PDB file of C-alpha atoms and ligand atoms in Angstrom:
ATOM      1  CA  MET A   1      38.793-294.816 -94.839  1.00 45.00           C
ATOM      2  CA  SER A   2      37.867-298.471 -95.469  1.00 52.00           C
ATOM      3  CA  GLY A   3      38.311-300.343 -98.746  1.00 85.00           C
ATOM      4  CA  LYS A   4      41.298-301.648-100.683  1.00 92.00           C
ATOM      5  CA  ASN A   5      44.663-301.568 -98.975  1.00 96.00           C
ATOM      6  CA  LEU A   6      47.020-299.157-100.733  1.00 98.00           C
ATOM      7  CA  SER A   7      49.981-299.912 -98.511  1.00 98.00           C
ATOM      8  CA  GLY A   8      53.213-300.420-100.461  1.00 98.00           C
ATOM      9  CA  GLN A   9      51.811-299.121-103.741  1.00 98.00           C
ATOM     10  CA  VAL A  10      53.769-296.392-105.519  1.00 98.00           C
ATOM     11  CA  ALA A  11      52.293-293.047-106.552  1.00 99.00           C
ATOM     12  CA  ILE A  12      53.667-290.009-108.355  1.00 99.00           C
ATOM     13  CA  VAL A  13      52.183-286.666-107.316  1.00 99.00           C
ATOM     14  CA  THR A  14      53.179-283.708-109.476  1.00 99.00           C
ATOM     15  CA  GLY A  15      53.017-280.253-107.938  1.00 98.00           C
ATOM     16  CA  ALA A  16      53.359-281.755-104.467  1.00 99.00           C
ATOM     17  CA  SER A  17      55.084-278.780-102.823  1.00 98.00           C
ATOM     18  CA  ARG A  18      51.951-276.925-101.694  1.00 98.00           C
ATOM     19  CA  GLY A  19      48.196-276.569-102.040  1.00 98.00           C
ATOM     20  CA  ILE A  20      46.226-279.504-103.391  1.00 98.00           C
ATOM     21  CA  GLY A  21      49.305-281.593-104.234  1.00 99.00           C
ATOM     22  CA  LYS A  22      50.595-281.359-100.678  1.00 98.00           C
ATOM     23  CA  ALA A  23      47.236-282.500 -99.263  1.00 98.00           C
ATOM     24  CA  ILE A  24      47.080-285.397-101.738  1.00 99.00           C
ATOM     25  CA  SER A  25      50.619-286.471-100.812  1.00 99.00           C
ATOM     26  CA  LEU A  26      49.830-286.492 -97.090  1.00 98.00           C
ATOM     27  CA  ALA A  27      46.596-288.430 -97.622  1.00 98.00           C
ATOM     28  CA  LEU A  28      48.262-291.080 -99.820  1.00 98.00           C
ATOM     29  CA  ALA A  29      51.140-291.435 -97.339  1.00 98.00           C
ATOM     30  CA  ALA A  30      48.603-291.908 -94.533  1.00 98.00           C
ATOM     31  CA  GLU A  31      47.298-294.865 -96.578  1.00 98.00           C
ATOM     32  CA  GLY A  32      50.810-296.320 -96.686  1.00 98.00           C
ATOM     33  CA  MET A  33      51.671-295.443-100.275  1.00 98.00           C
ATOM     34  CA  ASN A  34      55.274-294.791-101.279  1.00 98.00           C
ATOM     35  CA  LEU A  35      55.600-291.471-103.063  1.00 99.00           C
ATOM     36  CA  ALA A  36      57.563-289.752-105.808  1.00 99.00           C
ATOM     37  CA  LEU A  37      56.926-286.044-105.315  1.00 99.00           C
ATOM     38  CA  THR A  38      57.686-283.428-107.968  1.00 99.00           C
ATOM     39  CA  ALA A  39      57.957-279.649-108.153  1.00 98.00           C
ATOM     40  CA  THR A  40      60.087-277.158-110.066  1.00 98.00           C
ATOM     41  CA  GLN A  41      62.788-277.274-107.387  1.00 98.00           C
ATOM     42  CA  ILE A  42      63.804-279.873-104.805  1.00 98.00           C
ATOM     43  CA  GLY A  43      63.919-277.202-102.083  1.00 98.00           C
ATOM     44  CA  ASN A  44      60.201-276.504-102.562  1.00 98.00           C
ATOM     45  CA  LEU A  45      59.459-280.101-101.558  1.00 98.00           C
ATOM     46  CA  SER A  46      61.512-280.324 -98.356  1.00 98.00           C
ATOM     47  CA  GLU A  47      58.645-279.583 -95.935  1.00 98.00           C
ATOM     48  CA  VAL A  48      56.170-281.990 -97.507  1.00 98.00           C
ATOM     49  CA  LEU A  49      58.885-284.632 -97.868  1.00 98.00           C
ATOM     50  CA  ASP A  50      59.573-284.498 -94.119  1.00 98.00           C
ATOM     51  CA  LEU A  51      55.853-284.645 -93.298  1.00 98.00           C
ATOM     52  CA  VAL A  52      55.255-287.605 -95.586  1.00 98.00           C
ATOM     53  CA  ARG A  53      58.284-289.526 -94.367  1.00 98.00           C
ATOM     54  CA  SER A  54      57.180-288.987 -90.775  1.00 98.00           C
ATOM     55  CA  LEU A  55      54.164-291.143 -91.681  1.00 98.00           C
ATOM     56  CA  GLY A  56      56.540-294.057 -92.223  1.00 98.00           C
ATOM     57  CA  VAL A  57      56.463-294.409 -96.012  1.00 98.00           C
ATOM     58  CA  ARG A  58      59.228-294.171 -98.579  1.00 98.00           C
ATOM     59  CA  ALA A  59      59.219-290.808-100.309  1.00 98.00           C
ATOM     60  CA  GLU A  60      61.645-289.093-102.671  1.00 98.00           C
ATOM     61  CA  SER A  61      61.581-285.662-104.272  1.00 98.00           C
ATOM     62  CA  PHE A  62      62.287-284.886-107.925  1.00 98.00           C
ATOM     63  CA  ALA A  63      62.762-281.524-109.613  1.00 98.00           C
ATOM     64  CA  CYS A  64      61.413-280.902-113.089  1.00 98.00           C
ATOM     65  CA  ASP A  65      60.064-277.836-114.827  1.00 98.00           C
ATOM     66  CA  LEU A  66      57.004-279.354-116.456  1.00 98.00           C
ATOM     67  CA  ALA A  67      56.813-276.377-118.793  1.00 98.00           C
ATOM     68  CA  ASN A  68      59.651-278.064-120.672  1.00 98.00           C
ATOM     69  CA  TRP A  69      58.341-281.389-121.994  1.00 97.00           C
ATOM     70  CA  ARG A  70      61.847-282.389-123.098  1.00 98.00           C
ATOM     71  CA  GLU A  71      62.725-282.717-119.397  1.00 98.00           C
ATOM     72  CA  ILE A  72      60.005-285.288-118.795  1.00 98.00           C
ATOM     73  CA  PRO A  73      61.774-288.427-120.098  1.00 98.00           C
ATOM     74  CA  ARG A  74      64.610-287.701-117.663  1.00 98.00           C
ATOM     75  CA  LEU A  75      62.127-287.236-114.803  1.00 98.00           C
ATOM     76  CA  VAL A  76      60.398-290.514-115.651  1.00 98.00           C
ATOM     77  CA  ASN A  77      63.719-292.309-115.840  1.00 98.00           C
ATOM     78  CA  ASP A  78      64.812-290.915-112.461  1.00 98.00           C
ATOM     79  CA  ILE A  79      61.555-291.896-110.752  1.00 98.00           C
ATOM     80  CA  THR A  80      61.223-295.363-112.251  1.00 98.00           C
ATOM     81  CA  THR A  81      64.888-296.163-111.599  1.00 98.00           C
ATOM     82  CA  CYS A  82      64.359-295.146-107.980  1.00 98.00           C
ATOM     83  CA  PHE A  83      61.053-296.975-107.338  1.00 98.00           C
ATOM     84  CA  GLY A  84      60.996-299.706-109.988  1.00 98.00           C
ATOM     85  CA  SER A  85      57.215-299.772-110.284  1.00 98.00           C
ATOM     86  CA  LEU A  86      54.227-297.451-110.444  1.00 98.00           C
ATOM     87  CA  ASP A  87      50.565-297.800-109.510  1.00 98.00           C
ATOM     88  CA  VAL A  88      49.147-294.273-109.440  1.00 99.00           C
ATOM     89  CA  LEU A  89      49.935-291.060-111.289  1.00 99.00           C
ATOM     90  CA  VAL A  90      48.328-287.851-110.042  1.00 99.00           C
ATOM     91  CA  ASN A  91      48.697-285.083-112.616  1.00 99.00           C
ATOM     92  CA  ASN A  92      48.194-282.196-110.233  1.00 98.00           C
ATOM     93  CA  ALA A  93      50.839-279.569-111.065  1.00 98.00           C
ATOM     94  CA  GLY A  94      49.190-276.520-112.541  1.00 98.00           C
ATOM     95  CA  TYR A  95      49.898-273.050-113.799  1.00 98.00           C
ATOM     96  CA  SER A  96      47.369-270.265-114.220  1.00 98.00           C
ATOM     97  CA  VAL A  97      47.351-266.728-115.499  1.00 98.00           C
ATOM     98  CA  ARG A  98      44.771-264.053-114.810  1.00 97.00           C
ATOM     99  CA  ALA A  99      44.351-261.842-117.867  1.00 98.00           C
ATOM    100  CA  SER A 100      41.716-261.020-120.436  1.00 98.00           C
ATOM    101  CA  LEU A 101      41.968-262.801-123.771  1.00 98.00           C
ATOM    102  CA  VAL A 102      43.265-259.667-125.473  1.00 98.00           C
ATOM    103  CA  GLU A 103      45.887-259.069-122.794  1.00 98.00           C
ATOM    104  CA  THR A 104      47.141-262.667-122.489  1.00 98.00           C
ATOM    105  CA  ALA A 105      50.745-262.919-123.646  1.00 98.00           C
ATOM    106  CA  PRO A 106      51.499-265.835-125.997  1.00 98.00           C
ATOM    107  CA  GLU A 107      54.155-266.959-123.509  1.00 98.00           C
ATOM    108  CA  ASP A 108      51.513-267.280-120.780  1.00 98.00           C
ATOM    109  CA  LEU A 109      49.203-269.258-123.053  1.00 98.00           C
ATOM    110  CA  GLU A 110      52.136-271.471-123.979  1.00 98.00           C
ATOM    111  CA  ARG A 111      53.081-272.073-120.327  1.00 98.00           C
ATOM    112  CA  CYS A 112      49.482-272.923-119.362  1.00 98.00           C
ATOM    113  CA  MET A 113      49.249-275.407-122.220  1.00 98.00           C
ATOM    114  CA  GLN A 114      52.644-276.910-121.431  1.00 98.00           C
ATOM    115  CA  VAL A 115      52.197-277.397-117.676  1.00 98.00           C
ATOM    116  CA  ASN A 116      48.476-278.212-117.593  1.00 98.00           C
ATOM    117  CA  ALA A 117      48.027-280.282-120.752  1.00 98.00           C
ATOM    118  CA  MET A 118      51.272-281.207-122.463  1.00 98.00           C
ATOM    119  CA  ALA A 119      53.109-282.364-119.339  1.00 98.00           C
ATOM    120  CA  PRO A 120      50.323-284.780-118.285  1.00 99.00           C
ATOM    121  CA  PHE A 121      50.185-286.035-121.893  1.00 98.00           C
ATOM    122  CA  VAL A 122      53.915-286.777-122.095  1.00 98.00           C
ATOM    123  CA  LEU A 123      54.107-288.111-118.530  1.00 98.00           C
ATOM    124  CA  CYS A 124      51.308-290.569-119.275  1.00 98.00           C
ATOM    125  CA  GLN A 125      52.966-291.640-122.537  1.00 98.00           C
ATOM    126  CA  LYS A 126      56.288-292.306-120.862  1.00 98.00           C
ATOM    127  CA  LEU A 127      54.796-294.007-117.788  1.00 98.00           C
ATOM    128  CA  PHE A 128      52.424-296.225-119.765  1.00 98.00           C
ATOM    129  CA  PRO A 129      54.687-299.329-119.694  1.00 98.00           C
ATOM    130  CA  PHE A 130      54.987-299.074-115.916  1.00 98.00           C
ATOM    131  CA  LEU A 131      51.249-298.530-115.396  1.00 98.00           C
ATOM    132  CA  CYS A 132      50.552-301.584-117.566  1.00 98.00           C
ATOM    133  CA  ARG A 133      52.405-303.773-115.064  1.00 98.00           C
ATOM    134  CA  SER A 134      50.285-302.648-112.085  1.00 98.00           C
ATOM    135  CA  GLN A 135      47.103-304.466-111.046  1.00 96.00           C
ATOM    136  CA  GLN A 136      45.713-301.182-109.663  1.00 96.00           C
ATOM    137  CA  ALA A 137      46.931-298.722-112.278  1.00 98.00           C
ATOM    138  CA  THR A 138      45.214-295.374-111.988  1.00 98.00           C
ATOM    139  CA  VAL A 139      45.736-291.936-113.500  1.00 98.00           C
ATOM    140  CA  ILE A 140      44.071-289.011-111.778  1.00 98.00           C
ATOM    141  CA  ASN A 141      44.006-285.735-113.654  1.00 99.00           C
ATOM    142  CA  ILE A 142      43.227-282.634-111.634  1.00 98.00           C
ATOM    143  CA  GLY A 143      41.096-280.624-114.024  1.00 98.00           C
ATOM    144  CA  SER A 144      38.879-277.707-113.079  1.00 98.00           C
ATOM    145  CA  VAL A 145      35.411-276.264-113.365  1.00 97.00           C
ATOM    146  CA  VAL A 146      36.989-274.074-116.081  1.00 97.00           C
ATOM    147  CA  ALA A 147      37.141-277.209-118.275  1.00 98.00           C
ATOM    148  CA  PHE A 148      33.343-276.983-118.475  1.00 96.00           C
ATOM    149  CA  LYS A 149      32.479-273.342-117.960  1.00 95.00           C
ATOM    150  CA  GLY A 150      33.999-270.113-119.280  1.00 96.00           C
ATOM    151  CA  TYR A 151      35.348-267.613-116.784  1.00 95.00           C
ATOM    152  CA  GLU A 152      36.445-264.095-117.674  1.00 97.00           C
ATOM    153  CA  GLN A 153      40.185-263.456-117.271  1.00 97.00           C
ATOM    154  CA  GLN A 154      40.927-267.179-117.579  1.00 97.00           C
ATOM    155  CA  SER A 155      41.121-267.860-121.325  1.00 98.00           C
ATOM    156  CA  ALA A 156      44.593-269.449-121.344  1.00 98.00           C
ATOM    157  CA  TYR A 157      43.948-271.453-118.178  1.00 98.00           C
ATOM    158  CA  GLY A 158      40.479-272.482-119.378  1.00 98.00           C
ATOM    159  CA  ALA A 159      41.804-273.576-122.764  1.00 98.00           C
ATOM    160  CA  SER A 160      44.492-275.716-121.111  1.00 98.00           C
ATOM    161  CA  LYS A 161      42.007-277.423-118.781  1.00 98.00           C
ATOM    162  CA  HIS A 162      39.695-278.166-121.725  1.00 98.00           C
ATOM    163  CA  ALA A 163      42.708-279.773-123.384  1.00 98.00           C
ATOM    164  CA  LEU A 164      43.418-281.861-120.278  1.00 98.00           C
ATOM    165  CA  LEU A 165      39.794-283.020-120.187  1.00 98.00           C
ATOM    166  CA  GLY A 166      40.071-284.116-123.819  1.00 98.00           C
ATOM    167  CA  LEU A 167      43.192-286.072-122.968  1.00 98.00           C
ATOM    168  CA  SER A 168      41.450-287.711-119.984  1.00 98.00           C
ATOM    169  CA  LYS A 169      38.564-288.892-122.162  1.00 98.00           C
ATOM    170  CA  VAL A 170      40.745-290.470-124.844  1.00 98.00           C
ATOM    171  CA  MET A 171      43.166-291.988-122.340  1.00 98.00           C
ATOM    172  CA  ALA A 172      40.301-293.585-120.394  1.00 98.00           C
ATOM    173  CA  LEU A 173      39.036-295.184-123.619  1.00 98.00           C
ATOM    174  CA  GLU A 174      42.385-296.302-125.024  1.00 98.00           C
ATOM    175  CA  TRP A 175      43.707-297.663-121.725  1.00 98.00           C
ATOM    176  CA  LYS A 176      40.552-299.439-120.531  1.00 98.00           C
ATOM    177  CA  LYS A 177      41.771-302.678-122.109  1.00 98.00           C
ATOM    178  CA  TYR A 178      44.966-302.487-120.064  1.00 98.00           C
ATOM    179  CA  GLY A 179      43.043-302.142-116.793  1.00 98.00           C
ATOM    180  CA  ILE A 180      44.292-298.575-116.311  1.00 98.00           C
ATOM    181  CA  ARG A 181      41.625-296.362-114.799  1.00 98.00           C
ATOM    182  CA  VAL A 182      41.522-292.656-115.531  1.00 98.00           C
ATOM    183  CA  HIS A 183      39.656-290.184-113.344  1.00 98.00           C
ATOM    184  CA  SER A 184      39.152-286.477-113.976  1.00 98.00           C
ATOM    185  CA  ILE A 185      38.531-284.370-110.855  1.00 98.00           C
ATOM    186  CA  ASN A 186      37.120-280.933-111.582  1.00 98.00           C
ATOM    187  CA  PRO A 187      36.934-278.629-108.584  1.00 98.00           C
ATOM    188  CA  GLY A 188      35.687-275.087-108.258  1.00 97.00           C
ATOM    189  CA  ALA A 189      37.608-272.682-106.015  1.00 97.00           C
ATOM    190  CA  VAL A 190      40.018-274.422-103.635  1.00 97.00           C
ATOM    191  CA  ASP A 191      41.785-272.524-100.857  1.00 96.00           C
ATOM    192  CA  THR A 192      45.343-272.339-102.255  1.00 97.00           C
ATOM    193  CA  GLU A 193      47.831-269.777-103.566  1.00 95.00           C
ATOM    194  CA  MET A 194      46.505-270.267-107.087  1.00 97.00           C
ATOM    195  CA  ILE A 195      42.964-269.165-106.327  1.00 96.00           C
ATOM    196  CA  ARG A 196      44.169-266.101-104.434  1.00 93.00           C
ATOM    197  CA  GLN A 197      45.880-264.993-107.623  1.00 93.00           C
ATOM    198  CA  MET A 198      43.050-265.984-109.990  1.00 95.00           C
ATOM    199  CA  ARG A 199      40.040-264.829-107.913  1.00 93.00           C
ATOM    200  CA  PRO A 200      41.430-262.234-105.474  1.00 92.00           C
ATOM    201  CA  GLY A 201      37.981-261.146-104.275  1.00 90.00           C
ATOM    202  CA  LEU A 202      36.762-264.596-103.249  1.00 92.00           C
ATOM    203  CA  ASP A 203      36.317-265.324 -99.520  1.00 90.00           C
ATOM    204  CA  PRO A 204      38.558-268.266 -98.493  1.00 89.00           C
ATOM    205  CA  GLN A 205      35.990-269.252 -95.857  1.00 90.00           C
ATOM    206  CA  GLY A 206      33.614-270.533 -98.521  1.00 90.00           C
ATOM    207  CA  MET A 207      36.199-272.377-100.583  1.00 95.00           C
ATOM    208  CA  ILE A 208      36.766-276.104-101.008  1.00 97.00           C
ATOM    209  CA  GLY A 209      39.526-277.378 -98.697  1.00 97.00           C
ATOM    210  CA  THR A 210      42.586-279.101-100.158  1.00 98.00           C
ATOM    211  CA  GLU A 211      41.804-282.100 -97.927  1.00 98.00           C
ATOM    212  CA  ASP A 212      38.400-282.465 -99.649  1.00 98.00           C
ATOM    213  CA  ILE A 213      40.195-283.304-102.908  1.00 98.00           C
ATOM    214  CA  ALA A 214      42.656-285.584-101.114  1.00 98.00           C
ATOM    215  CA  ASP A 215      39.812-287.510 -99.421  1.00 98.00           C
ATOM    216  CA  LEU A 216      38.136-287.956-102.790  1.00 98.00           C
ATOM    217  CA  ILE A 217      41.280-289.453-104.292  1.00 98.00           C
ATOM    218  CA  VAL A 218      41.658-291.871-101.390  1.00 98.00           C
ATOM    219  CA  PHE A 219      38.036-292.891-101.954  1.00 98.00           C
ATOM    220  CA  LEU A 220      38.599-293.494-105.679  1.00 98.00           C
ATOM    221  CA  LEU A 221      41.681-295.613-105.024  1.00 98.00           C
ATOM    222  CA  THR A 222      40.319-297.612-102.101  1.00 97.00           C
ATOM    223  CA  HIS A 223      36.904-298.239-103.684  1.00 96.00           C
ATOM    224  CA  ARG A 224      38.148-299.681-106.922  1.00 95.00           C
ATOM    225  CA  GLY A 225      35.315-302.075-107.668  1.00 94.00           C
ATOM    226  CA  ARG A 226      33.043-302.891-110.564  1.00 95.00           C
ATOM    227  CA  ALA A 227      31.843-299.300-110.840  1.00 95.00           C
ATOM    228  CA  VAL A 228      34.054-296.567-112.266  1.00 96.00           C
ATOM    229  CA  ILE A 229      33.705-292.831-111.716  1.00 97.00           C
ATOM    230  CA  ASP A 230      35.019-291.087-114.844  1.00 98.00           C
ATOM    231  CA  ASP A 231      34.742-287.510-113.728  1.00 97.00           C
ATOM    232  CA  ILE A 232      33.840-285.648-110.592  1.00 97.00           C
ATOM    233  CA  HIS A 233      32.612-282.092-110.333  1.00 97.00           C
ATOM    234  CA  MET A 234      33.163-280.538-106.940  1.00 97.00           C
ATOM    235  CA  ARG A 235      31.852-277.079-106.085  1.00 95.00           C
ATOM    236  CA  ARG A 236      32.017-274.722-103.143  1.00 94.00           C
ATOM    237  CA  ALA A 237      29.163-275.375-100.709  1.00 91.00           C
ATOM    238  CA  THR A 238      28.440-271.635-100.977  1.00 89.00           C
ATOM    239  CA  GLY A 239      28.277-271.787-104.803  1.00 89.00           C
ATOM    240  CA  ASP A 240      25.223-272.597-106.910  1.00 88.00           C
ATOM    241  CA  PRO A 241      24.311-276.243-107.617  1.00 90.00           C
ATOM    242  CA  TRP A 242      24.669-277.371-111.251  1.00 85.00           C
ATOM    243  CA  TYR A 243      26.837-274.297-111.881  1.00 70.00           C
TER     244      TYR A 243
HETATM  245  N1  NAP B 301      43.074-273.752-106.387  1.00 68.61           N
HETATM  246  C1  NAP B 301      41.965-273.884-107.104  1.00 68.61           C
HETATM  247  O1  NAP B 301      40.963-273.178-106.915  1.00 68.61           O
HETATM  248  C2  NAP B 301      41.888-274.937-108.171  1.00 68.61           C
HETATM  249  C3  NAP B 301      40.617-275.227-108.702  1.00 68.61           C
HETATM  250  C4  NAP B 301      40.521-276.206-109.688  1.00 68.61           C
HETATM  251  C5  NAP B 301      41.644-276.877-110.106  1.00 68.61           C
HETATM  252  N2  NAP B 301      42.867-276.555-109.573  1.00 68.61           N
HETATM  253  C6  NAP B 301      44.012-277.303-110.065  1.00 68.61           C
HETATM  254  O2  NAP B 301      44.601-278.009-108.986  1.00 68.61           O
HETATM  255  C7  NAP B 301      45.989-278.211-109.244  1.00 68.61           C
HETATM  256  C8  NAP B 301      46.805-277.731-108.043  1.00 68.61           C
HETATM  257  O3  NAP B 301      46.548-276.358-107.865  1.00 68.61           O
HETATM  258  P1  NAP B 301      46.827-275.559-106.510  1.00 68.61           P
HETATM  259  O4  NAP B 301      45.662-274.685-106.310  1.00 68.61           O
HETATM  260  O5  NAP B 301      47.253-276.487-105.438  1.00 68.61           O
HETATM  261  O6  NAP B 301      48.058-274.638-107.027  1.00 68.61           O
HETATM  262  P2  NAP B 301      49.331-274.044-106.294  1.00 68.61           P
HETATM  263  O7  NAP B 301      49.101-273.892-104.843  1.00 68.61           O
HETATM  264  O8  NAP B 301      49.693-272.854-107.089  1.00 68.61           O
HETATM  265  O9  NAP B 301      50.443-275.208-106.516  1.00 68.61           O
HETATM  266  C9  NAP B 301      50.881-275.487-107.818  1.00 68.61           C
HETATM  267  C10 NAP B 301      51.811-276.662-107.795  1.00 68.61           C
HETATM  268  O10 NAP B 301      52.193-276.941-109.153  1.00 68.61           O
HETATM  269  C11 NAP B 301      53.618-276.885-109.263  1.00 68.61           C
HETATM  270  N3  NAP B 301      54.008-276.297-110.544  1.00 68.61           N
HETATM  271  C12 NAP B 301      53.617-275.131-111.088  1.00 68.61           C
HETATM  272  N4  NAP B 301      54.256-274.895-112.243  1.00 68.61           N
HETATM  273  C13 NAP B 301      55.088-275.950-112.435  1.00 68.61           C
HETATM  274  C14 NAP B 301      56.032-276.290-113.423  1.00 68.61           C
HETATM  275  N5  NAP B 301      56.283-275.487-114.465  1.00 68.61           N
HETATM  276  N6  NAP B 301      56.714-277.447-113.308  1.00 68.61           N
HETATM  277  C15 NAP B 301      56.503-278.255-112.248  1.00 68.61           C
HETATM  278  N7  NAP B 301      55.633-278.004-111.266  1.00 68.61           N
HETATM  279  C16 NAP B 301      54.932-276.848-111.355  1.00 68.61           C
HETATM  280  C17 NAP B 301      54.077-275.987-108.117  1.00 68.61           C
HETATM  281  O11 NAP B 301      55.425-276.322-107.812  1.00 68.61           O
HETATM  282  P3  NAP B 301      56.517-275.226-107.300  1.00 68.61           P
HETATM  283  O12 NAP B 301      56.436-275.227-105.805  1.00 68.61           O
HETATM  284  O13 NAP B 301      57.817-275.717-107.791  1.00 68.61           O
HETATM  285  O14 NAP B 301      56.122-273.907-107.890  1.00 68.61           O
HETATM  286  C18 NAP B 301      53.091-276.389-107.027  1.00 68.61           C
HETATM  287  O15 NAP B 301      53.507-277.568-106.407  1.00 68.61           O
HETATM  288  C19 NAP B 301      46.293-277.437-110.527  1.00 68.61           C
HETATM  289  O16 NAP B 301      46.272-278.314-111.625  1.00 68.61           O
HETATM  290  C20 NAP B 301      45.131-276.457-110.615  1.00 68.61           C
HETATM  291  O17 NAP B 301      44.910-276.056-111.937  1.00 68.61           O
HETATM  292  C21 NAP B 301      43.009-275.618-108.604  1.00 68.61           C
END
């Protein structure tokens, strides 16, 4: 894809072990970006780490349970000590639970809020000084269609993605003066493990591909010009336009 050269820039991708995060990691590595990849366990990242390194970039894996925000300062310290600088943060890691509102356990609500909203919040706070030093600083938050529309059986997940959208809006405003761009990407059903658990009846054939999201992120980063795209809604081609 043509546009700005990303080679040598540093990106963090959370939830890089599979699904959308894996596709994003491969796409950014193909653009020459050096990568800090995170998941709950180092072992979960070994396959994607090998794939990314085979593209010739520097990549390291970091374990952190993002459900525990107290772990995040340590994660940030480990990554920034290792790479020294940061240009792009992709808040992709996500947790979902399929249950009606009445049946949702408080622990599940708590975990959704922690992983999907609180972790991006604290990560952004702690990485702010590093982002400020980049000429291309960008935060990309992977939201969801559930941040805009209610879905049955998704109250905890939907609430957490609404919270993430709120964070994206304020961060974009507050950090504009520092030249830090914030994008919110809000897909419908993407063909990953998560959607198979959340929407078991949905045909994978009609779903968004993980590479569609990755391509979009490469576009946003390489076409950083005088226009800014705040949020993107992406739906299944088989779904209805305008929801
Ligand atoms: N799939 C969809 O239809 C869809 C649609 C809209 C938005 N999204 C969003 O897209 C993002 C990626 O989703 P996906 O479909 O690729 O999901 P996925 O296949 O289930 O992958 C989730 C990723 O998040 C990581 N993760 C989960 N809990 C974590 C925790 N407590 N601490 C650290 N990392 C954790 C997982 O790491 P481990 O390997 O360590 O478990 C994994 O890398 C999520 O934010 C999701 O909400 C997905």
